XYZ file of C-alpha atoms in Angstrom:
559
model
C -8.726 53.578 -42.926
C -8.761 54.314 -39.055
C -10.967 51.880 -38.269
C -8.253 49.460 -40.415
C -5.746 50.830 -38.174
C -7.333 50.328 -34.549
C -8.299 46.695 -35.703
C -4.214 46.442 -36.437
C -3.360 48.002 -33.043
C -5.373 45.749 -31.011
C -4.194 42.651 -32.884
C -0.587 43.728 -31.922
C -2.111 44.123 -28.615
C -3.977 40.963 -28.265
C -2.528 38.177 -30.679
C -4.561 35.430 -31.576
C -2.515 33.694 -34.213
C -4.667 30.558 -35.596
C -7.838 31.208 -33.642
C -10.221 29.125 -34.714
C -12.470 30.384 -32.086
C -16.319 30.408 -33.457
C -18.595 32.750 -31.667
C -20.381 29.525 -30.121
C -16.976 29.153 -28.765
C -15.822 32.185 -27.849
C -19.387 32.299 -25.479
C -17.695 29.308 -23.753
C -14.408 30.856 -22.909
C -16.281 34.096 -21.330
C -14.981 33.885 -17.697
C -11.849 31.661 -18.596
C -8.668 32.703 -17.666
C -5.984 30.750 -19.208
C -2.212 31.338 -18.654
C -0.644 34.575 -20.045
C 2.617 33.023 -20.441
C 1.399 31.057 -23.233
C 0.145 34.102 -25.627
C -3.146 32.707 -26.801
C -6.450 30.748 -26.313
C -6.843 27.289 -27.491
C -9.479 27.470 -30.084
C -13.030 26.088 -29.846
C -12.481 22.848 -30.712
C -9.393 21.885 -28.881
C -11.385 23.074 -25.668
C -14.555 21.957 -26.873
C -13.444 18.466 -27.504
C -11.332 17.907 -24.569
C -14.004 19.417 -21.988
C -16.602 16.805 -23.777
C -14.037 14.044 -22.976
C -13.834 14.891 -19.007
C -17.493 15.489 -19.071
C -18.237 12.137 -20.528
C -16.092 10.375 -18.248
C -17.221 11.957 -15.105
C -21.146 11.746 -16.140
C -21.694 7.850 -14.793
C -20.057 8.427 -11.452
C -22.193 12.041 -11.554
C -25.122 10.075 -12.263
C -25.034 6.924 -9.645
C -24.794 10.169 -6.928
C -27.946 11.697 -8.633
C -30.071 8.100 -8.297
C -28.746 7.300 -4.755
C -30.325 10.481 -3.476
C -33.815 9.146 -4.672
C -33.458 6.182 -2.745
C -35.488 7.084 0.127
C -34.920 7.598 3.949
C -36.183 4.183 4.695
C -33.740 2.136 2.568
C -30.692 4.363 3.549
C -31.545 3.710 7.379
C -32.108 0.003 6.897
C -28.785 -0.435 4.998
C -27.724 1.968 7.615
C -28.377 -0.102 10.250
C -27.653 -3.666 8.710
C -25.470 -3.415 5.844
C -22.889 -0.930 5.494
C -21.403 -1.432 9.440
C -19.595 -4.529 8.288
C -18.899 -3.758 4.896
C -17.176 -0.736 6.181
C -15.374 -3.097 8.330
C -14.832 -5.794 5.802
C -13.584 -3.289 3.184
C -11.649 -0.803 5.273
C -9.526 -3.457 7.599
C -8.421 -5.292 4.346
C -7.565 -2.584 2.496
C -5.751 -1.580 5.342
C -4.217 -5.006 6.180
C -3.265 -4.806 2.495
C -1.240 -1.671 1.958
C 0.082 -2.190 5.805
C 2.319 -5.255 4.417
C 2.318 -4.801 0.635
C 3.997 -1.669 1.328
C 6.511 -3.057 3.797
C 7.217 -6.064 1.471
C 7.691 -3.984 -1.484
C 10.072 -1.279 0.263
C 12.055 -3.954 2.671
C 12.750 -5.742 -1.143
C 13.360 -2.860 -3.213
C 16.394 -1.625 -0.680
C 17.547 -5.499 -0.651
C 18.256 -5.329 -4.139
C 18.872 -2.151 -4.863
C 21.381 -1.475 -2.151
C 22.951 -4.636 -1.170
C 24.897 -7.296 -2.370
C 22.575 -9.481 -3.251
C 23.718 -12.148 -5.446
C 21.620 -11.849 -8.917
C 20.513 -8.309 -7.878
C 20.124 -7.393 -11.254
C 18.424 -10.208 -12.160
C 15.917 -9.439 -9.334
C 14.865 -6.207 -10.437
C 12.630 -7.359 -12.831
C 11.725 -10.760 -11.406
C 10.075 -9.109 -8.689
C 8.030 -6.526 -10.338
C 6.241 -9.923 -12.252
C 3.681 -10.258 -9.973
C 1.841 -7.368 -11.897
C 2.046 -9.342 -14.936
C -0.949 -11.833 -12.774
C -4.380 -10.289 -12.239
C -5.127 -11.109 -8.304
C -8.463 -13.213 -9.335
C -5.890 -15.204 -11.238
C -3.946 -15.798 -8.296
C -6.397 -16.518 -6.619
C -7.686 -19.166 -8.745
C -4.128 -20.721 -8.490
C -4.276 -20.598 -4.806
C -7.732 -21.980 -4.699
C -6.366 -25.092 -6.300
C -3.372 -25.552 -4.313
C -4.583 -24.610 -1.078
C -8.317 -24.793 -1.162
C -10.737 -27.651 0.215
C -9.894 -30.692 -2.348
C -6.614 -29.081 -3.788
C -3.577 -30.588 -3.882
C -2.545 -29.779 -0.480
C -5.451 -30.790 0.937
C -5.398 -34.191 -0.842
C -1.816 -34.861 0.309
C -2.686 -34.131 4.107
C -5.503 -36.720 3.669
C -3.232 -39.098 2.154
C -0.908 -38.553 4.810
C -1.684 -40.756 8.149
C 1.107 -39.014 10.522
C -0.043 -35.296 9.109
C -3.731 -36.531 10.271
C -2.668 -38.108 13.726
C -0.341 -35.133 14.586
C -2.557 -32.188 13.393
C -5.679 -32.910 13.141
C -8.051 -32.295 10.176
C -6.956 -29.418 7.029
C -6.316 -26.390 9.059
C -5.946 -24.347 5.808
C -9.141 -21.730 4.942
C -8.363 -20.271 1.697
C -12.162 -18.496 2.073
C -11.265 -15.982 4.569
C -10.182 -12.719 5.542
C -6.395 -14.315 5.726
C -6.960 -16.018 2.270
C -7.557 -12.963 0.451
C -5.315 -10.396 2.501
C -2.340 -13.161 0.849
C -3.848 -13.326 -1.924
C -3.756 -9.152 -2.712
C -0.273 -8.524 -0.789
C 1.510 -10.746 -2.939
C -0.053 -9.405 -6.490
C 0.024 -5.517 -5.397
C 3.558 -5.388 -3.791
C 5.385 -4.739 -6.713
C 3.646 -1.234 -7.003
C 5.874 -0.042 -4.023
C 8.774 -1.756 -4.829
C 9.032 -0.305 -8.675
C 8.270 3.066 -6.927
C 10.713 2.525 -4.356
C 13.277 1.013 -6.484
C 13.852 4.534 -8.877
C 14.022 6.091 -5.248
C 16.544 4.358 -4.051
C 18.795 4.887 -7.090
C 18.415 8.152 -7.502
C 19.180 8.599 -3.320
C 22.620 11.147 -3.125
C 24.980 8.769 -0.963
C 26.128 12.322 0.689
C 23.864 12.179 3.110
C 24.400 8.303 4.105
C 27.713 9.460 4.293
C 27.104 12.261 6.582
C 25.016 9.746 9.226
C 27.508 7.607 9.184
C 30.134 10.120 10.531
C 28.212 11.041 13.276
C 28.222 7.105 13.798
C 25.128 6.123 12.933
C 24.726 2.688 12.329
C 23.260 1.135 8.795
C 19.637 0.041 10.387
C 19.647 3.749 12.228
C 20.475 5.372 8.446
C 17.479 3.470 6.835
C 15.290 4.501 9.307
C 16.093 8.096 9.853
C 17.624 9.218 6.272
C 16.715 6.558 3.476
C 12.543 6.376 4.370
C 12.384 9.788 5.171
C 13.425 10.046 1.250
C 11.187 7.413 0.608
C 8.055 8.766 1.361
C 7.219 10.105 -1.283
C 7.192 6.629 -3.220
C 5.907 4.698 -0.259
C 2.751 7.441 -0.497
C 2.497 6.623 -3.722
C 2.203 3.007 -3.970
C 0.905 2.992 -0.985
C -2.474 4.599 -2.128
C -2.316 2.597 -5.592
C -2.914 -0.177 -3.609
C -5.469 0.961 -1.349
C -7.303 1.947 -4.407
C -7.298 -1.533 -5.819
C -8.316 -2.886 -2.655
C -11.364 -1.146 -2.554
C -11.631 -1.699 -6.399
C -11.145 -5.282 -6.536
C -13.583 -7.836 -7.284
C -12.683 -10.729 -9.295
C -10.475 -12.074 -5.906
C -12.530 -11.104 -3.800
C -15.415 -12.930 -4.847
C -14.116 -16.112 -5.818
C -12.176 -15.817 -2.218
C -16.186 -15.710 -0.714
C -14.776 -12.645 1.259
C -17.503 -10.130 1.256
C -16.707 -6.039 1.052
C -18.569 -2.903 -0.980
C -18.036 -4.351 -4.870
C -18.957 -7.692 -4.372
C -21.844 -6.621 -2.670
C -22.966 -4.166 -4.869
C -22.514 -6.745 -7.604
C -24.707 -9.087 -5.584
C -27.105 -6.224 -5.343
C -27.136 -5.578 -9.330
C -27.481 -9.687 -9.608
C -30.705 -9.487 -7.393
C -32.031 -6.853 -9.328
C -31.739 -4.303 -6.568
C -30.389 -1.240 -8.110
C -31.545 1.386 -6.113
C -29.411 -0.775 -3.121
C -26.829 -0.906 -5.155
C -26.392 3.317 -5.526
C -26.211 3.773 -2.001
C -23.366 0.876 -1.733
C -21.553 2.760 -4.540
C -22.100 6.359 -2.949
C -20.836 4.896 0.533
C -17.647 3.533 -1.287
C -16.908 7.013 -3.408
C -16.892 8.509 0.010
C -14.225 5.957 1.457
C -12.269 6.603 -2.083
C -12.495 10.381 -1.622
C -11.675 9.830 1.895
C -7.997 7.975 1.220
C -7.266 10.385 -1.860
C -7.583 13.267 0.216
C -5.685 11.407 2.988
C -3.262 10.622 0.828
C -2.970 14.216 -0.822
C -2.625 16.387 2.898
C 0.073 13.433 3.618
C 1.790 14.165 0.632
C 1.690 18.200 1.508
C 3.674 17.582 4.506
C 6.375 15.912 1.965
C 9.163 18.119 1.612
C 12.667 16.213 0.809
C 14.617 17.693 -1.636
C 17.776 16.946 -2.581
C 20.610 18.586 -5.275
C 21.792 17.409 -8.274
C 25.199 19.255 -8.521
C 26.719 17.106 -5.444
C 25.399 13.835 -6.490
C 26.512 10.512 -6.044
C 25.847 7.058 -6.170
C 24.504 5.293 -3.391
C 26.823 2.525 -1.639
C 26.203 -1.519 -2.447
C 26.507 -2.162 0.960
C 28.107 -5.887 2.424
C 25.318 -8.147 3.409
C 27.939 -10.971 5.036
C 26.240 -13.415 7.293
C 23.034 -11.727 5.893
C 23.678 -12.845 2.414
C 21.556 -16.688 2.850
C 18.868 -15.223 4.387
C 18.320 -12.369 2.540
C 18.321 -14.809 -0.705
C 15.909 -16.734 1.023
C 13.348 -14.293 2.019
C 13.304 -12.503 -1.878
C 13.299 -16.024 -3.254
C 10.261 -17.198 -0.854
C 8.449 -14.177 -1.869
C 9.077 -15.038 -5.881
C 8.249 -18.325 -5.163
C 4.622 -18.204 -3.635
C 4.272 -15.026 -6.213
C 5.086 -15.812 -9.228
C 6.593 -19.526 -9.890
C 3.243 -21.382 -7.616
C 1.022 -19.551 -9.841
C 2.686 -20.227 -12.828
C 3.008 -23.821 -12.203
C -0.303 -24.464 -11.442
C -1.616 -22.668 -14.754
C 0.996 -24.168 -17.178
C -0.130 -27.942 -14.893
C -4.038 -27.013 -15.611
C -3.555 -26.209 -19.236
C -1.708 -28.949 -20.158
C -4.844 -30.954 -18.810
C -6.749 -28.344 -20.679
C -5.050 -28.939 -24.275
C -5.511 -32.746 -24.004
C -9.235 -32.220 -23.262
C -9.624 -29.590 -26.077
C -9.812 -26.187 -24.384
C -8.262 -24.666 -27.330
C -11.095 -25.190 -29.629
C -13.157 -22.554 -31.645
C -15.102 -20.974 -28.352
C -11.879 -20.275 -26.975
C -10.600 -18.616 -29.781
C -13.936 -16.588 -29.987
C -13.744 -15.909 -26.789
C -9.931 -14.383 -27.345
C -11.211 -12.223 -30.122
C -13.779 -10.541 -28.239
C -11.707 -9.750 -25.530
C -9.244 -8.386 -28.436
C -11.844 -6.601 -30.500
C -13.295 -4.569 -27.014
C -9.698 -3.670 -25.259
C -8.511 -2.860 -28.934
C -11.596 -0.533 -29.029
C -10.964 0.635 -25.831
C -7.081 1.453 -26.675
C -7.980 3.362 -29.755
C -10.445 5.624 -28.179
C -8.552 6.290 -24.710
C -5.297 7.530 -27.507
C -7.829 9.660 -29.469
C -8.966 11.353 -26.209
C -6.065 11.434 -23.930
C -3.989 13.576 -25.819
C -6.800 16.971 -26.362
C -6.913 17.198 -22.353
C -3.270 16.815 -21.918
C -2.426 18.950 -24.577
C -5.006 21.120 -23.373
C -3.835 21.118 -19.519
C -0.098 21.426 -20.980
C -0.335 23.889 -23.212
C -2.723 25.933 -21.812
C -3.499 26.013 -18.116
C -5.989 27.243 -16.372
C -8.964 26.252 -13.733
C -10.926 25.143 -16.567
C -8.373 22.755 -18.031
C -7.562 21.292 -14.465
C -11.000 20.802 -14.263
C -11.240 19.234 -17.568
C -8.027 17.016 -16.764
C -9.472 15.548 -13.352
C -12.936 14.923 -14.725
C -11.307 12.261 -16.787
C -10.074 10.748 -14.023
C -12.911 9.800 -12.362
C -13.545 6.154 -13.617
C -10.113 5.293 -12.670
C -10.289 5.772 -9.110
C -13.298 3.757 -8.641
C -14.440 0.507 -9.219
C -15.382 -1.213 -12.441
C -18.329 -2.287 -10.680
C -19.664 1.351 -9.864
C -18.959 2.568 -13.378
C -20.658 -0.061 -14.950
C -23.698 0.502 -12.394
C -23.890 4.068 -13.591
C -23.450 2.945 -17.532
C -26.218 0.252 -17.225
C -28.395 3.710 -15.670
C -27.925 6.234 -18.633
C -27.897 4.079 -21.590
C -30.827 2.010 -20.510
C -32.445 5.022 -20.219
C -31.585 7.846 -22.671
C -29.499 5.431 -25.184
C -31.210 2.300 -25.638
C -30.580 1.716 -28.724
C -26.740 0.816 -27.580
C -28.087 -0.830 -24.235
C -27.166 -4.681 -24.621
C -24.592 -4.468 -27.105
C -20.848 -4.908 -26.619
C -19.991 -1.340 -27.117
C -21.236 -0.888 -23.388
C -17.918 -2.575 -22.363
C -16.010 -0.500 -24.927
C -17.214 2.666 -23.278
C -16.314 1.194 -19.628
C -13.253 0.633 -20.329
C -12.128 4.162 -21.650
C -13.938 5.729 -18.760
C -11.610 3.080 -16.064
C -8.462 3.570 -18.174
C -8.339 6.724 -20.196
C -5.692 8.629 -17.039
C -3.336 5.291 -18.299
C -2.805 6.530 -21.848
C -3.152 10.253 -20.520
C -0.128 9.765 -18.090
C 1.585 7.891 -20.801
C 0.808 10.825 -23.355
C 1.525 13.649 -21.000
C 5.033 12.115 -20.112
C 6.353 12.162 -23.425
C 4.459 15.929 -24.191
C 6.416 17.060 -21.511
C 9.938 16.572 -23.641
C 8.354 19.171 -26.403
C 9.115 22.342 -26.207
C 6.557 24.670 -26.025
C 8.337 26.721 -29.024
C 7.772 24.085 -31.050
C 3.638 24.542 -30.933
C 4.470 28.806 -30.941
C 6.083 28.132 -34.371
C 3.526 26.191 -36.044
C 1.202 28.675 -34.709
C 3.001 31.770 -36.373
C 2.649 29.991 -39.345
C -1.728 30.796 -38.483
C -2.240 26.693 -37.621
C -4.937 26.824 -35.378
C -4.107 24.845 -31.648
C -5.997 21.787 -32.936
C -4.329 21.329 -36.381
C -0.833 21.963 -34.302
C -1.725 19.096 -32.301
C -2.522 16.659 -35.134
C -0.208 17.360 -37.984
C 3.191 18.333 -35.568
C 2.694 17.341 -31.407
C 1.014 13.611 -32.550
C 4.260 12.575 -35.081
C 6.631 13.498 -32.022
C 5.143 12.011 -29.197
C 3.807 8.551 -31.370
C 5.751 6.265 -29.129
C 4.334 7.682 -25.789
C 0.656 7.460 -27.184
C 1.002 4.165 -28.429
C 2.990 2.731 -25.263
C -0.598 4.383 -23.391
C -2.578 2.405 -25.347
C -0.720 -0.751 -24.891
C -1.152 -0.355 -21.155
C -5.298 0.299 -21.659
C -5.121 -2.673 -23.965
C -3.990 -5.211 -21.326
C -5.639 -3.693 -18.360
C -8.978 -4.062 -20.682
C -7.860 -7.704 -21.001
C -7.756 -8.474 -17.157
C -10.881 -6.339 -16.253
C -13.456 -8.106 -15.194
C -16.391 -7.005 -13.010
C -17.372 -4.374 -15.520
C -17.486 -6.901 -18.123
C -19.369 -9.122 -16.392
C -21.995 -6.474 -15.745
C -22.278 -5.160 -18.743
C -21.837 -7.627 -21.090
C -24.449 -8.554 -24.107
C -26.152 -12.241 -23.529
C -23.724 -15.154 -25.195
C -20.799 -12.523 -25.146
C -18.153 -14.015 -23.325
C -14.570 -12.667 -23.104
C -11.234 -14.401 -21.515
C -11.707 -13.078 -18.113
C -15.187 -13.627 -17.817
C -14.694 -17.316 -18.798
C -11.873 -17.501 -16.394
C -14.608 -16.441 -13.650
C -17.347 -19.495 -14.911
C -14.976 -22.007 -14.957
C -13.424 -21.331 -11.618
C -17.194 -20.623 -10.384
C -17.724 -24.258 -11.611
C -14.375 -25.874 -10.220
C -13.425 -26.600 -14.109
C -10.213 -25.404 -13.676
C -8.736 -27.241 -17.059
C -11.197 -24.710 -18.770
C -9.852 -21.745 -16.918
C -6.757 -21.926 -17.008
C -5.608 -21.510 -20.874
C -7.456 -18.286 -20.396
C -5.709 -16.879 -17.568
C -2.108 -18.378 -18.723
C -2.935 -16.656 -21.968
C -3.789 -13.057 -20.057
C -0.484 -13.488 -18.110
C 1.487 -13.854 -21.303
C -0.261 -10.425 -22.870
C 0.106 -8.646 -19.602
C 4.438 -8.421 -20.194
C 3.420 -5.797 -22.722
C 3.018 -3.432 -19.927
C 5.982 -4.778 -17.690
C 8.557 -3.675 -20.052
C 6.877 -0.167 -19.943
C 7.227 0.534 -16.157
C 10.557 -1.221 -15.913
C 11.452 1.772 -18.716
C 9.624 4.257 -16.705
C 10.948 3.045 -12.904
């Protein structure tokens, strides 16, 4: 009977309503500290499951570091000394280039319509953020066309005598360093200006109004009180796009502009694998470099502003500035969006009357849907363990957990298909070869997509909700199926939407890993461009535009 009653004091003591812990698991959490303020552990398999998820999607990055340090001193000093100079060059300048404009393009518009009088402002809100709807190597096919050797414009300055006697031969290179620094501003802009956009309408105008009573004039308020708000948002898009830079191949490579993924692509095509680790370890390090760049920037960040005195910013007058300021948003939607679109719907129109659209096409639609589909449903059965996990229960191991799973998606498709191809050819052959390689690839690129969908809509739950499911002895894991899942259903399945159609458009991990005769949209979009059969490619890339609005309306919600 004592015995019975110590056991009841400690429970009292110590609750652990629901525990499902197993001793297994309980050997796991020795040495875990999780937060006090939430009154329990999460149970074995909650943790179990969701530390297997991080660990599974950090292990091919992991592993690609492991194989590059087996390389040997003699191919490391001859790639040294040849190679990686000008790739570092190549890579570094354009991503700089890149994010140098994009991000002034994208802020300069998003306080144009957000804080002028622009006629149609409204209107322009979402016209301008469709850009993202058109992956870059799409664009890029559409400028190829128009402005490459033997596109239209280039067959109408031939045609043209007084074009020929005044200027000379085609002064347009679309294969340069210019063609592709276009190319990526105009398709990764409208990550700043979304960003900047929710900035600049939640801005208090009491501070605008402040400036301007000490006479400050409207150009000497944006500059010293509406970016100083803004950087924030301009940090954040800003190293979105640097990421993609330095992720990016499709563009890239059918642009014939050379930097770290289309060589170590080249490198996996030449059967040079061991080359191609050190490429990918020399491009982790420039990713790790910008993140943590970007995250002692982002320290020195502190602009707050309070709610209880807000107002509404000011439309302010454009006047004489009203033409040109029509002119310069309507230039950039022009070359943007409405070129590329023009040339797609021209080239599939040529495409139907030739028979694109027959039964390869169509197979090639399903696979595309049957691996992002497979993707989508995996990345929502994962995502929400480790966000509950890191919600509910914090703590050094579930931050751990949490950024484990994001390491696919700050890298390139290219690097976690190299270290994919490594481990399953090895240890898992038996799934080697088969389409379930590009499955896996794309939950490792896009699981953080349905985990920052997922974890926005957890964050609306109260935690009291989970406590009183758990009084009633649910263990954590039960909780999260039968009462968290039914209440957050819309944000999981608006995260797998977005993994769906960023499946879709991926494309050098697809082309890497890829069975033999298994062809998706995007890949076909790449060997038809590759081949200047541009009727062929283009049904495929009008029809990827057209599935990637499904995502559009989600960040116009969110921003």
């Amino acid at each position: 009977m004592s015995q019975h009653l110590d056991n009841e004091k400690n429970n009292r003591k110590n609750p652990q309503v629901g525990d499902d812990t197993s001793p297994t698991s309980r050997r796991l959490f020795k040495g875990i500290r999780f937060s006090k303020n939430r009154g329990s552990r999460p149970g074995g398999v909650l943790f179990t499951f969701a530390a297997l998820t991080g660990l599974l999607m950090a292990i091919p990055v992991f592993y690609v570091v492991w194989r590059s340090l087996f390389a040997g001193t003699d191919r490391w000093m001859r790639l040294l000394d040849t190679r990686i100079p000008q790739l570092i060059w190549n890579t570094m300048s354009l991503t700089f280039m890149v994010t140098l404009f994009a991000v002034s393009i994208g802020v300069l518009l998003a306080w144009i319509v957000n804080r002028t009088s622009l006629p149609g402002r409204k209107m322009w809100q979402w016209l301008l953020a469709l850009p993202l709807v058109i992956p870059p190597y799409v664009g890029a096919v559409a400028y190829i066309i128009v402005f490459g050797p033997r596109g239209w414009l280039w067959r109408e300055w031939r045609e043209n005598e007084w074009l020929l006697n005044v200027f000379g031969e085609y002064p347009i290179n679309v294969y340069s360093f210019w063609g592709i620094f276009i190319v990526l501003t105009l398709f990764t802009y409208p990550y700043v200006f979304l960003i900047a956009s929710a900035s600049l309408r939640k801005m208090n105008r009491n501070y605008e109004e402040v400036a301007r009573s000490q006479g400050m004039t409207t150009s000497q308020i944006f500059w010293k009180v509406n970016i100083p708000f803004l950087r924030p948002a301009i940090g954040a898009g800003a190293i979105l796009i640097a990421l993609y830079v330095l992720s990016d191949f499709g563009a890239i490579a059918m642009m014939r502009y050379t930097t770290f993924t289309a060589a170590i692509y080249y490198q996996m095509g030449s059967y040079d694998n061991v080359s191609a680790t050190v490429l990918s370890v020399v491009l982790i390090v420039l990713t790790l470099v910008i993140l943590w760049i970007e995250s002692r920037t982002k320290k020195k960040q502190s602009y707050y502003q309070t709610s209880n005195t807000f107002k509404e910013p000011d439309i302010l007058s454009l006047g004489k500035w009203k033409w040109p300021a029509l002119i310069f948003v309507s230039t950039i939607f022009f070359i943007s969006v409405i070129l590329p679109v023009i040339v797609l719907v021209y080239w599939s129109i040529l495409g139907l009357e030739a028979g694109a659209l027959d039964s390869r096409f169509w197979g090639y639609a399903w696979n595309s849907v049957k691996v992002s589909g497979m993707a989508a449903l995996i990345c929502m059965i994962l995502a929400l363990p480790v966000v509950y996990l890191r919600s509910r229960y914090p703590s050094k191991a579930s931050a751990i957990i949490e950024k484990m799973s994001y390491a696919g998606y700050a890298l390139p498709g290219v690097i976690v298909a190299l270290g994919i191809i490594f481990i399953f050819n090895q240890y898992i052959p038996m799934l080697y070869n088969t389409f379930y390689l590009v499955a896996i690839a794309f939950v490792i690129r896009f699981l953080p997509q349905a985990m920052q969908s997922t974890d926005a809509s957890l964050s609306l739950i109260s935690p009291r909700i989970d406590e009183a499911a758990r009084s009633l002895g649910q263990p954590p894991w039960k909780v999260m199926i039968k009462v968290i899942i039914p209440s957050i259903l819309p944000g999981i399945l608006a995260g797998g939407a977005l993994v769906f159609v960023s499946s879709i458009k991926e494309l050098p991990a697809t082309l890497l890993l890829r069975p033999p005769g298994f062809d998706t949209l995007a890949v076909r979009i790449w060997v038809e461009t590759s081949e200047a059969i541009y009727h062929m490619a283009a049904p495929a890339a009008l029809l990827i535009v057209i599935v990637s609005i499904i995502p559009l309306r989600y960040l116009l919600k969110k921003y």
